[in-house]
Amino acid sequence: MNATTYTARAHTNIALIKYWGKKNEELILPMNSSLSLTLDRFYTETSVTFDERLKEDLFLLDNSKKNSIKVSKFLDIVRQKAAISIKAKVVSQNHVPSTAGLASSASAYAALALAASKAAGLDLNKKELSRLARRGSGSACRSIYGGLVEWQEGNDDQTSFAYPIKIPTDFEVTMVALVISTDYKKISSRAGMKRVVETSPYYSAWIQNTAEDLNNIKQAILERDFETFGEISEENAMKMHALNMSAHPHFSYFEPDTIKAMQIVEKLRSQGISCYYTLDAGPNLKVICLKKDVQVITDFLSDSFGQEKVFVAGPGPAAHLI
Ligand code: PMV
């Protein structure tokens, strides 16, 4: 086999309807379907080379050598599909503004799925790529596509994958990201969601309610109803974070500044600006807004937190080879 290098770029995504809990840990099958927006501003570039001379997998992240069992386990899935046993060199670079704390496993595993499958001689279609990326990190299956993306939960490896949802042309959804902390997560999403599934008394309500949120947000997109779209996103995020506070032992990703930023968004909203917040498994807030309001929102957040903490992102493209 020729040691050809393939390089892929994949963008991060922010979930508007959250995935929070697995029904199968090994295959990463989620308890509920979810919906996200792929972002143009933040992405990962990854090169993969399968090389007969290598004795073990080699992984470099942002120019430093890492010992990642997760990456090797993911490569094992690719090797099994391609019926090869050759070790690989993986070189990955996160293109996230320095100190932004917005690097994500979604862009990482989407880029790795594309580059590694190609380098192993596989020619997977988008659905197969989405299923493969899912095995590295659930949310990665959505980063195979650009724009708004739904991940259908499915009930086995074949039926759990993502697909794009058309964004109406006059629906200019944008995101203002506020960096509150760059510290490593106190509790990983993997561990956090597991604890919630096992111990939150409200988990069954989440499953039922999130399915309704997903239907309603898709209807809002069709109707270009930005207010309902934002409201559902914000409420769904708060329900996910409420699950964390109801787990045993309870936990939270909020920092004092997270609450402060939420109050700023609520104040702007009371003044007539359509803006809504969401946050994933960390304290950094993402404000969902329309393009026309980006300036006023960034000004307000910059005044309180410093302009180096504020980043604007629009809908981003699908994962692709470069
Ligand atoms: O894919 P993971 O294991 O990083 O989990 C992602 C979990 C959330 O970001 C909180 C929600 C989501 O749907 O992306």
mmCIF file of N, CA and C in Angstrom, residues 105-210:
data_model
loop_
_atom_site.group_PDB
_atom_site.id
_atom_site.type_symbol
_atom_site.label_atom_id
_atom_site.label_comp_id
_atom_site.label_asym_id
_atom_site.label_seq_id
_atom_site.Cartn_x
_atom_site.Cartn_y
_atom_site.Cartn_z
ATOM 1 N N SER A 105 -14.111 18.278 20.006
ATOM 2 C CA SER A 105 -13.928 16.912 19.535
ATOM 3 C C SER A 105 -14.761 16.687 18.268
ATOM 4 N N ALA A 106 -15.755 17.531 18.035
ATOM 5 C CA ALA A 106 -16.602 17.363 16.842
ATOM 6 C C ALA A 106 -15.793 17.612 15.571
ATOM 7 N N SER A 107 -15.094 18.752 15.515
ATOM 8 C CA SER A 107 -14.292 19.036 14.316
ATOM 9 C C SER A 107 -13.124 18.052 14.233
ATOM 10 N N ALA A 108 -12.571 17.674 15.386
ATOM 11 C CA ALA A 108 -11.420 16.765 15.399
ATOM 12 C C ALA A 108 -11.775 15.410 14.779
ATOM 13 N N TYR A 109 -12.859 14.798 15.222
ATOM 14 C CA TYR A 109 -13.180 13.457 14.719
ATOM 15 C C TYR A 109 -13.817 13.486 13.327
ATOM 16 N N ALA A 110 -14.454 14.593 12.967
ATOM 17 C CA ALA A 110 -14.975 14.676 11.595
ATOM 18 C C ALA A 110 -13.799 14.754 10.614
ATOM 19 N N ALA A 111 -12.784 15.575 10.943
ATOM 20 C CA ALA A 111 -11.605 15.688 10.063
ATOM 21 C C ALA A 111 -10.840 14.367 10.028
ATOM 22 N N LEU A 112 -10.713 13.734 11.189
ATOM 23 C CA LEU A 112 -9.979 12.458 11.251
ATOM 24 C C LEU A 112 -10.709 11.370 10.452
ATOM 25 N N ALA A 113 -12.027 11.339 10.549
ATOM 26 C CA ALA A 113 -12.799 10.320 9.823
ATOM 27 C C ALA A 113 -12.567 10.456 8.317
ATOM 28 N N LEU A 114 -12.608 11.692 7.825
ATOM 29 C CA LEU A 114 -12.443 11.910 6.386
ATOM 30 C C LEU A 114 -11.008 11.595 5.939
ATOM 31 N N ALA A 115 -10.022 12.174 6.636
ATOM 32 C CA ALA A 115 -8.625 11.966 6.217
ATOM 33 C C ALA A 115 -8.198 10.503 6.376
ATOM 34 N N ALA A 116 -8.564 9.885 7.505
ATOM 35 C CA ALA A 116 -8.114 8.502 7.756
ATOM 36 C C ALA A 116 -8.787 7.511 6.810
ATOM 37 N N SER A 117 -10.069 7.714 6.520
ATOM 38 C CA SER A 117 -10.748 6.763 5.633
ATOM 39 C C SER A 117 -10.148 6.837 4.226
ATOM 40 N N LYS A 118 -9.875 8.069 3.776
ATOM 41 C CA LYS A 118 -9.256 8.227 2.441
ATOM 42 C C LYS A 118 -7.859 7.610 2.413
ATOM 43 N N ALA A 119 -7.060 7.919 3.451
ATOM 44 C CA ALA A 119 -5.680 7.409 3.490
ATOM 45 C C ALA A 119 -5.646 5.887 3.567
ATOM 46 N N ALA A 120 -6.705 5.291 4.111
ATOM 47 C CA ALA A 120 -6.763 3.823 4.211
ATOM 48 C C ALA A 120 -7.306 3.201 2.931
ATOM 49 N N GLY A 121 -7.600 4.045 1.945
ATOM 50 C CA GLY A 121 -8.081 3.528 0.658
ATOM 51 C C GLY A 121 -9.578 3.335 0.578
ATOM 52 N N LEU A 122 -10.299 3.835 1.593
ATOM 53 C CA LEU A 122 -11.767 3.705 1.567
ATOM 54 C C LEU A 122 -12.361 4.912 0.842
ATOM 55 N N ASP A 123 -13.507 4.715 0.227
ATOM 56 C CA ASP A 123 -14.170 5.852 -0.409
ATOM 57 C C ASP A 123 -15.603 5.916 0.122
ATOM 58 N N LEU A 124 -15.737 6.485 1.318
ATOM 59 C CA LEU A 124 -17.032 6.471 2.001
ATOM 60 C C LEU A 124 -17.921 7.610 1.515
ATOM 61 N N ASN A 125 -19.218 7.353 1.429
ATOM 62 C CA ASN A 125 -20.129 8.461 1.129
ATOM 63 C C ASN A 125 -20.402 9.230 2.431
ATOM 64 N N LYS A 126 -21.154 10.341 2.307
ATOM 65 C CA LYS A 126 -21.338 11.231 3.474
ATOM 66 C C LYS A 126 -22.010 10.527 4.647
ATOM 67 N N LYS A 127 -22.977 9.698 4.327
ATOM 68 C CA LYS A 127 -23.684 8.984 5.390
ATOM 69 C C LYS A 127 -22.722 8.034 6.120
ATOM 70 N N GLU A 128 -21.912 7.328 5.355
ATOM 71 C CA GLU A 128 -20.942 6.406 5.968
ATOM 72 C C GLU A 128 -19.898 7.182 6.785
ATOM 73 N N LEU A 129 -19.508 8.354 6.265
ATOM 74 C CA LEU A 129 -18.537 9.182 6.989
ATOM 75 C C LEU A 129 -19.125 9.680 8.295
ATOM 76 N N SER A 130 -20.396 10.078 8.243
ATOM 77 C CA SER A 130 -21.066 10.572 9.444
ATOM 78 C C SER A 130 -21.123 9.459 10.494
ATOM 79 N N ARG A 131 -21.433 8.246 10.058
ATOM 80 C CA ARG A 131 -21.491 7.104 10.983
ATOM 81 C C ARG A 131 -20.109 6.820 11.577
ATOM 82 N N LEU A 132 -19.077 6.947 10.729
ATOM 83 C CA LEU A 132 -17.714 6.698 11.213
ATOM 84 C C LEU A 132 -17.295 7.775 12.223
ATOM 85 N N ALA A 133 -17.524 9.048 11.884
ATOM 86 C CA ALA A 133 -17.143 10.154 12.782
ATOM 87 C C ALA A 133 -17.833 9.997 14.139
ATOM 88 N N ARG A 134 -19.058 9.524 14.116
ATOM 89 C CA ARG A 134 -19.833 9.311 15.348
ATOM 90 C C ARG A 134 -19.110 8.412 16.336
ATOM 91 N N ARG A 135 -18.323 7.436 15.803
ATOM 92 C CA ARG A 135 -17.631 6.492 16.671
ATOM 93 C C ARG A 135 -16.500 7.161 17.465
ATOM 94 N N GLY A 136 -16.013 8.323 16.985
ATOM 95 C CA GLY A 136 -14.966 9.044 17.723
ATOM 96 C C GLY A 136 -15.577 9.927 18.785
ATOM 97 N N SER A 137 -16.611 10.673 18.368
ATOM 98 C CA SER A 137 -17.301 11.579 19.283
ATOM 99 C C SER A 137 -18.681 11.810 18.671
ATOM 100 N N GLY A 138 -19.720 11.648 19.458
ATOM 101 C CA GLY A 138 -21.080 11.714 18.913
ATOM 102 C C GLY A 138 -21.324 12.945 18.066
ATOM 103 N N SER A 139 -20.990 14.113 18.631
ATOM 104 C CA SER A 139 -21.292 15.367 17.931
ATOM 105 C C SER A 139 -20.511 15.497 16.617
ATOM 106 N N ALA A 140 -19.439 14.716 16.435
ATOM 107 C CA ALA A 140 -18.640 14.778 15.204
ATOM 108 C C ALA A 140 -19.437 14.342 13.983
ATOM 109 N N CYS A 141 -20.443 13.497 14.177
ATOM 110 C CA CYS A 141 -21.208 13.019 13.011
ATOM 111 C C CYS A 141 -21.934 14.181 12.335
ATOM 112 N N ARG A 142 -22.192 15.269 13.111
ATOM 113 C CA ARG A 142 -22.879 16.430 12.525
ATOM 114 C C ARG A 142 -21.893 17.335 11.786
ATOM 115 N N SER A 143 -20.614 17.317 12.169
ATOM 116 C CA SER A 143 -19.629 18.202 11.523
ATOM 117 C C SER A 143 -19.207 17.717 10.136
ATOM 118 N N ILE A 144 -19.737 16.586 9.699
ATOM 119 C CA ILE A 144 -19.470 16.134 8.319
ATOM 120 C C ILE A 144 -20.198 17.067 7.341
ATOM 121 N N TYR A 145 -21.266 17.699 7.823
ATOM 122 C CA TYR A 145 -22.074 18.590 6.973
ATOM 123 C C TYR A 145 -21.943 20.051 7.393
ATOM 124 N N GLY A 146 -22.255 20.939 6.464
ATOM 125 C CA GLY A 146 -22.250 22.370 6.761
ATOM 126 C C GLY A 146 -23.644 22.838 7.175
ATOM 127 N N GLY A 147 -23.723 24.059 7.699
ATOM 128 C CA GLY A 147 -25.010 24.684 8.020
ATOM 129 C C GLY A 147 -25.763 23.994 9.142
ATOM 130 N N LEU A 148 -27.092 23.944 8.999
ATOM 131 C CA LEU A 148 -27.924 23.296 10.022
ATOM 132 C C LEU A 148 -27.957 21.791 9.747
ATOM 133 N N VAL A 149 -27.752 21.013 10.800
ATOM 134 C CA VAL A 149 -27.613 19.556 10.625
ATOM 135 C C VAL A 149 -28.392 18.816 11.708
ATOM 136 N N GLU A 150 -29.124 17.799 11.298
ATOM 137 C CA GLU A 150 -29.828 16.960 12.268
ATOM 138 C C GLU A 150 -29.117 15.614 12.386
ATOM 139 N N TRP A 151 -28.995 15.126 13.607
ATOM 140 C CA TRP A 151 -28.476 13.775 13.847
ATOM 141 C C TRP A 151 -29.646 12.920 14.311
ATOM 142 N N GLN A 152 -30.013 11.989 13.455
ATOM 143 C CA GLN A 152 -31.112 11.096 13.822
ATOM 144 C C GLN A 152 -30.551 9.989 14.712
ATOM 145 N N GLU A 153 -31.182 9.842 15.889
ATOM 146 C CA GLU A 153 -30.611 8.924 16.889
ATOM 147 C C GLU A 153 -30.418 7.504 16.359
ATOM 148 N N GLY A 154 -31.387 6.979 15.631
ATOM 149 C CA GLY A 154 -31.300 5.609 15.131
ATOM 150 C C GLY A 154 -31.315 4.591 16.252
ATOM 151 N N ASN A 155 -31.249 3.318 15.893
ATOM 152 C CA ASN A 155 -31.196 2.308 16.955
ATOM 153 C C ASN A 155 -30.069 1.299 16.778
ATOM 154 N N ASP A 156 -29.217 1.527 15.769
ATOM 155 C CA ASP A 156 -28.001 0.711 15.633
ATOM 156 C C ASP A 156 -26.976 1.497 14.811
ATOM 157 N N ASP A 157 -25.833 0.872 14.556
ATOM 158 C CA ASP A 157 -24.758 1.582 13.852
ATOM 159 C C ASP A 157 -25.196 2.089 12.466
ATOM 160 N N GLN A 158 -26.029 1.328 11.810
ATOM 161 C CA GLN A 158 -26.468 1.679 10.446
ATOM 162 C C GLN A 158 -27.403 2.891 10.415
ATOM 163 N N THR A 159 -28.236 3.010 11.441
ATOM 164 C CA THR A 159 -29.330 3.992 11.376
ATOM 165 C C THR A 159 -29.066 5.271 12.174
ATOM 166 N N SER A 160 -27.892 5.375 12.811
ATOM 167 C CA SER A 160 -27.580 6.573 13.588
ATOM 168 C C SER A 160 -26.576 7.436 12.820
ATOM 169 N N PHE A 161 -27.071 8.479 12.152
ATOM 170 C CA PHE A 161 -26.192 9.344 11.340
ATOM 171 C C PHE A 161 -26.842 10.717 11.184
ATOM 172 N N ALA A 162 -26.060 11.665 10.668
ATOM 173 C CA ALA A 162 -26.558 13.031 10.510
ATOM 174 C C ALA A 162 -26.841 13.343 9.044
ATOM 175 N N TYR A 163 -27.635 14.380 8.821
ATOM 176 C CA TYR A 163 -27.896 14.875 7.462
ATOM 177 C C TYR A 163 -28.224 16.362 7.532
ATOM 178 N N PRO A 164 -28.017 17.077 6.439
ATOM 179 C CA PRO A 164 -28.227 18.527 6.494
ATOM 180 C C PRO A 164 -29.696 18.918 6.379
ATOM 181 N N ILE A 165 -30.009 20.065 6.954
ATOM 182 C CA ILE A 165 -31.352 20.637 6.857
ATOM 183 C C ILE A 165 -31.197 21.954 6.112
ATOM 184 N N LYS A 166 -32.019 22.171 5.159
ATOM 185 C CA LYS A 166 -31.870 23.377 4.338
ATOM 186 C C LYS A 166 -32.100 24.651 5.166
ATOM 187 N N ILE A 167 -31.185 25.618 5.060
ATOM 188 C CA ILE A 167 -31.406 26.906 5.732
ATOM 189 C C ILE A 167 -32.107 27.816 4.730
ATOM 190 N N PRO A 168 -33.285 28.367 5.059
ATOM 191 C CA PRO A 168 -33.926 29.298 4.126
ATOM 192 C C PRO A 168 -32.969 30.458 3.817
ATOM 193 N N THR A 169 -32.962 30.915 2.581
ATOM 194 C CA THR A 169 -31.953 31.903 2.171
ATOM 195 C C THR A 169 -32.038 33.213 2.968
ATOM 196 N N ASP A 170 -33.235 33.584 3.420
ATOM 197 C CA ASP A 170 -33.334 34.843 4.157
ATOM 198 C C ASP A 170 -33.319 34.624 5.675
ATOM 199 N N PHE A 171 -32.714 33.557 6.117
ATOM 200 C CA PHE A 171 -32.633 33.226 7.545
ATOM 201 C C PHE A 171 -31.160 33.318 7.929
ATOM 202 N N GLU A 172 -30.730 34.542 8.289
ATOM 203 C CA GLU A 172 -29.283 34.774 8.446
ATOM 204 C C GLU A 172 -28.801 34.551 9.869
ATOM 205 N N VAL A 173 -28.907 33.335 10.314
ATOM 206 C CA VAL A 173 -28.520 33.032 11.690
ATOM 207 C C VAL A 173 -26.999 33.129 11.871
ATOM 208 N N THR A 174 -26.619 33.779 12.962
ATOM 209 C CA THR A 174 -25.205 34.007 13.264
ATOM 210 C C THR A 174 -24.977 33.710 14.749
ATOM 211 N N MET A 175 -23.731 33.542 15.084
ATOM 212 C CA MET A 175 -23.382 33.190 16.455
ATOM 213 C C MET A 175 -22.301 34.129 16.979
ATOM 214 N N VAL A 176 -22.509 34.653 18.178
ATOM 215 C CA VAL A 176 -21.436 35.412 18.824
ATOM 216 C C VAL A 176 -20.969 34.555 19.999
ATOM 217 N N ALA A 177 -19.701 34.146 19.963
ATOM 218 C CA ALA A 177 -19.175 33.271 21.019
ATOM 219 C C ALA A 177 -18.420 34.105 22.035
ATOM 220 N N LEU A 178 -18.717 33.873 23.306
ATOM 221 C CA LEU A 178 -18.025 34.567 24.383
ATOM 222 C C LEU A 178 -17.204 33.549 25.166
ATOM 223 N N VAL A 179 -15.891 33.810 25.234
ATOM 224 C CA VAL A 179 -15.015 32.895 25.964
ATOM 225 C C VAL A 179 -14.953 33.320 27.423
ATOM 226 N N ILE A 180 -15.404 32.443 28.278
ATOM 227 C CA ILE A 180 -15.415 32.752 29.708
ATOM 228 C C ILE A 180 -14.249 32.059 30.399
ATOM 229 N N SER A 181 -13.931 30.866 29.964
ATOM 230 C CA SER A 181 -12.778 30.173 30.538
ATOM 231 C C SER A 181 -12.172 29.240 29.500
ATOM 232 N N THR A 182 -10.843 29.126 29.545
ATOM 233 C CA THR A 182 -10.167 28.211 28.624
ATOM 234 C C THR A 182 -9.688 26.970 29.374
ATOM 235 N N ASP A 183 -10.042 26.879 30.652
ATOM 236 C CA ASP A 183 -9.619 25.722 31.456
ATOM 237 C C ASP A 183 -10.198 24.442 30.886
ATOM 238 N N TYR A 184 -9.487 23.377 31.123
ATOM 239 C CA TYR A 184 -9.992 22.082 30.674
ATOM 240 C C TYR A 184 -11.281 21.774 31.431
ATOM 241 N N LYS A 185 -12.210 21.119 30.732
ATOM 242 C CA LYS A 185 -13.503 20.794 31.338
ATOM 243 C C LYS A 185 -13.354 20.084 32.687
ATOM 244 N N LYS A 186 -14.148 20.503 33.656
ATOM 245 C CA LYS A 186 -14.108 19.865 34.975
ATOM 246 C C LYS A 186 -14.577 18.423 34.873
ATOM 247 N N ILE A 187 -15.596 18.242 34.041
ATOM 248 C CA ILE A 187 -16.119 16.888 33.843
ATOM 249 C C ILE A 187 -16.374 16.733 32.341
ATOM 250 N N SER A 188 -15.820 15.692 31.754
ATOM 251 C CA SER A 188 -15.933 15.525 30.296
ATOM 252 C C SER A 188 -17.394 15.318 29.918
ATOM 253 N N SER A 189 -17.732 15.596 28.665
ATOM 254 C CA SER A 189 -19.125 15.395 28.241
ATOM 255 C C SER A 189 -19.486 13.914 28.367
ATOM 256 N N ARG A 190 -18.526 13.065 28.066
ATOM 257 C CA ARG A 190 -18.734 11.619 28.159
ATOM 258 C C ARG A 190 -19.169 11.218 29.583
ATOM 259 N N ALA A 191 -18.395 11.717 30.573
ATOM 260 C CA ALA A 191 -18.696 11.363 31.965
ATOM 261 C C ALA A 191 -19.961 12.070 32.457
ATOM 262 N N GLY A 192 -20.107 13.336 32.051
ATOM 263 C CA GLY A 192 -21.260 14.122 32.511
ATOM 264 C C GLY A 192 -22.580 13.522 32.046
ATOM 265 N N MET A 193 -22.650 13.193 30.753
ATOM 266 C CA MET A 193 -23.923 12.665 30.238
ATOM 267 C C MET A 193 -24.222 11.280 30.830
ATOM 268 N N LYS A 194 -23.172 10.501 31.085
ATOM 269 C CA LYS A 194 -23.368 9.158 31.662
ATOM 270 C C LYS A 194 -23.977 9.281 33.068
ATOM 271 N N ARG A 195 -23.424 10.205 33.838
ATOM 272 C CA ARG A 195 -23.926 10.385 35.198
ATOM 273 C C ARG A 195 -25.391 10.824 35.186
ATOM 274 N N VAL A 196 -25.707 11.707 34.244
ATOM 275 C CA VAL A 196 -27.078 12.209 34.137
ATOM 276 C C VAL A 196 -28.046 11.071 33.785
ATOM 277 N N VAL A 197 -27.668 10.261 32.796
ATOM 278 C CA VAL A 197 -28.550 9.146 32.388
ATOM 279 C C VAL A 197 -28.780 8.210 33.579
ATOM 280 N N GLU A 198 -27.703 7.968 34.330
ATOM 281 C CA GLU A 198 -27.811 6.995 35.427
ATOM 282 C C GLU A 198 -28.510 7.533 36.663
ATOM 283 N N THR A 199 -28.447 8.858 36.885
ATOM 284 C CA THR A 199 -28.932 9.341 38.196
ATOM 285 C C THR A 199 -29.977 10.447 38.166
ATOM 286 N N SER A 200 -30.174 11.150 37.051
ATOM 287 C CA SER A 200 -31.130 12.260 37.117
ATOM 288 C C SER A 200 -32.571 11.730 37.118
ATOM 289 N N PRO A 201 -33.372 12.171 38.106
ATOM 290 C CA PRO A 201 -34.776 11.721 38.128
ATOM 291 C C PRO A 201 -35.590 12.335 36.990
ATOM 292 N N TYR A 202 -35.002 13.323 36.316
ATOM 293 C CA TYR A 202 -35.744 14.024 35.256
ATOM 294 C C TYR A 202 -35.390 13.520 33.855
ATOM 295 N N TYR A 203 -34.569 12.474 33.770
ATOM 296 C CA TYR A 203 -34.076 12.099 32.447
ATOM 297 C C TYR A 203 -35.178 11.673 31.472
ATOM 298 N N SER A 204 -36.168 10.955 31.945
ATOM 299 C CA SER A 204 -37.215 10.498 31.002
ATOM 300 C C SER A 204 -38.009 11.695 30.466
ATOM 301 N N ALA A 205 -38.167 12.727 31.309
ATOM 302 C CA ALA A 205 -38.865 13.936 30.850
ATOM 303 C C ALA A 205 -38.043 14.626 29.752
ATOM 304 N N TRP A 206 -36.729 14.618 29.912
ATOM 305 C CA TRP A 206 -35.839 15.221 28.910
ATOM 306 C C TRP A 206 -36.032 14.544 27.549
ATOM 307 N N ILE A 207 -36.066 13.224 27.547
ATOM 308 C CA ILE A 207 -36.185 12.470 26.299
ATOM 309 C C ILE A 207 -37.468 12.861 25.574
ATOM 310 N N GLN A 208 -38.535 12.904 26.314
ATOM 311 C CA GLN A 208 -39.831 13.211 25.715
ATOM 312 C C GLN A 208 -39.864 14.668 25.218
ATOM 313 N N ASN A 209 -39.390 15.558 26.062
ATOM 314 C CA ASN A 209 -39.470 16.979 25.767
ATOM 315 C C ASN A 209 -38.540 17.409 24.638
ATOM 316 N N THR A 210 -37.382 16.762 24.558
ATOM 317 C CA THR A 210 -36.415 17.121 23.531
ATOM 318 C C THR A 210 -36.913 16.730 22.139
#
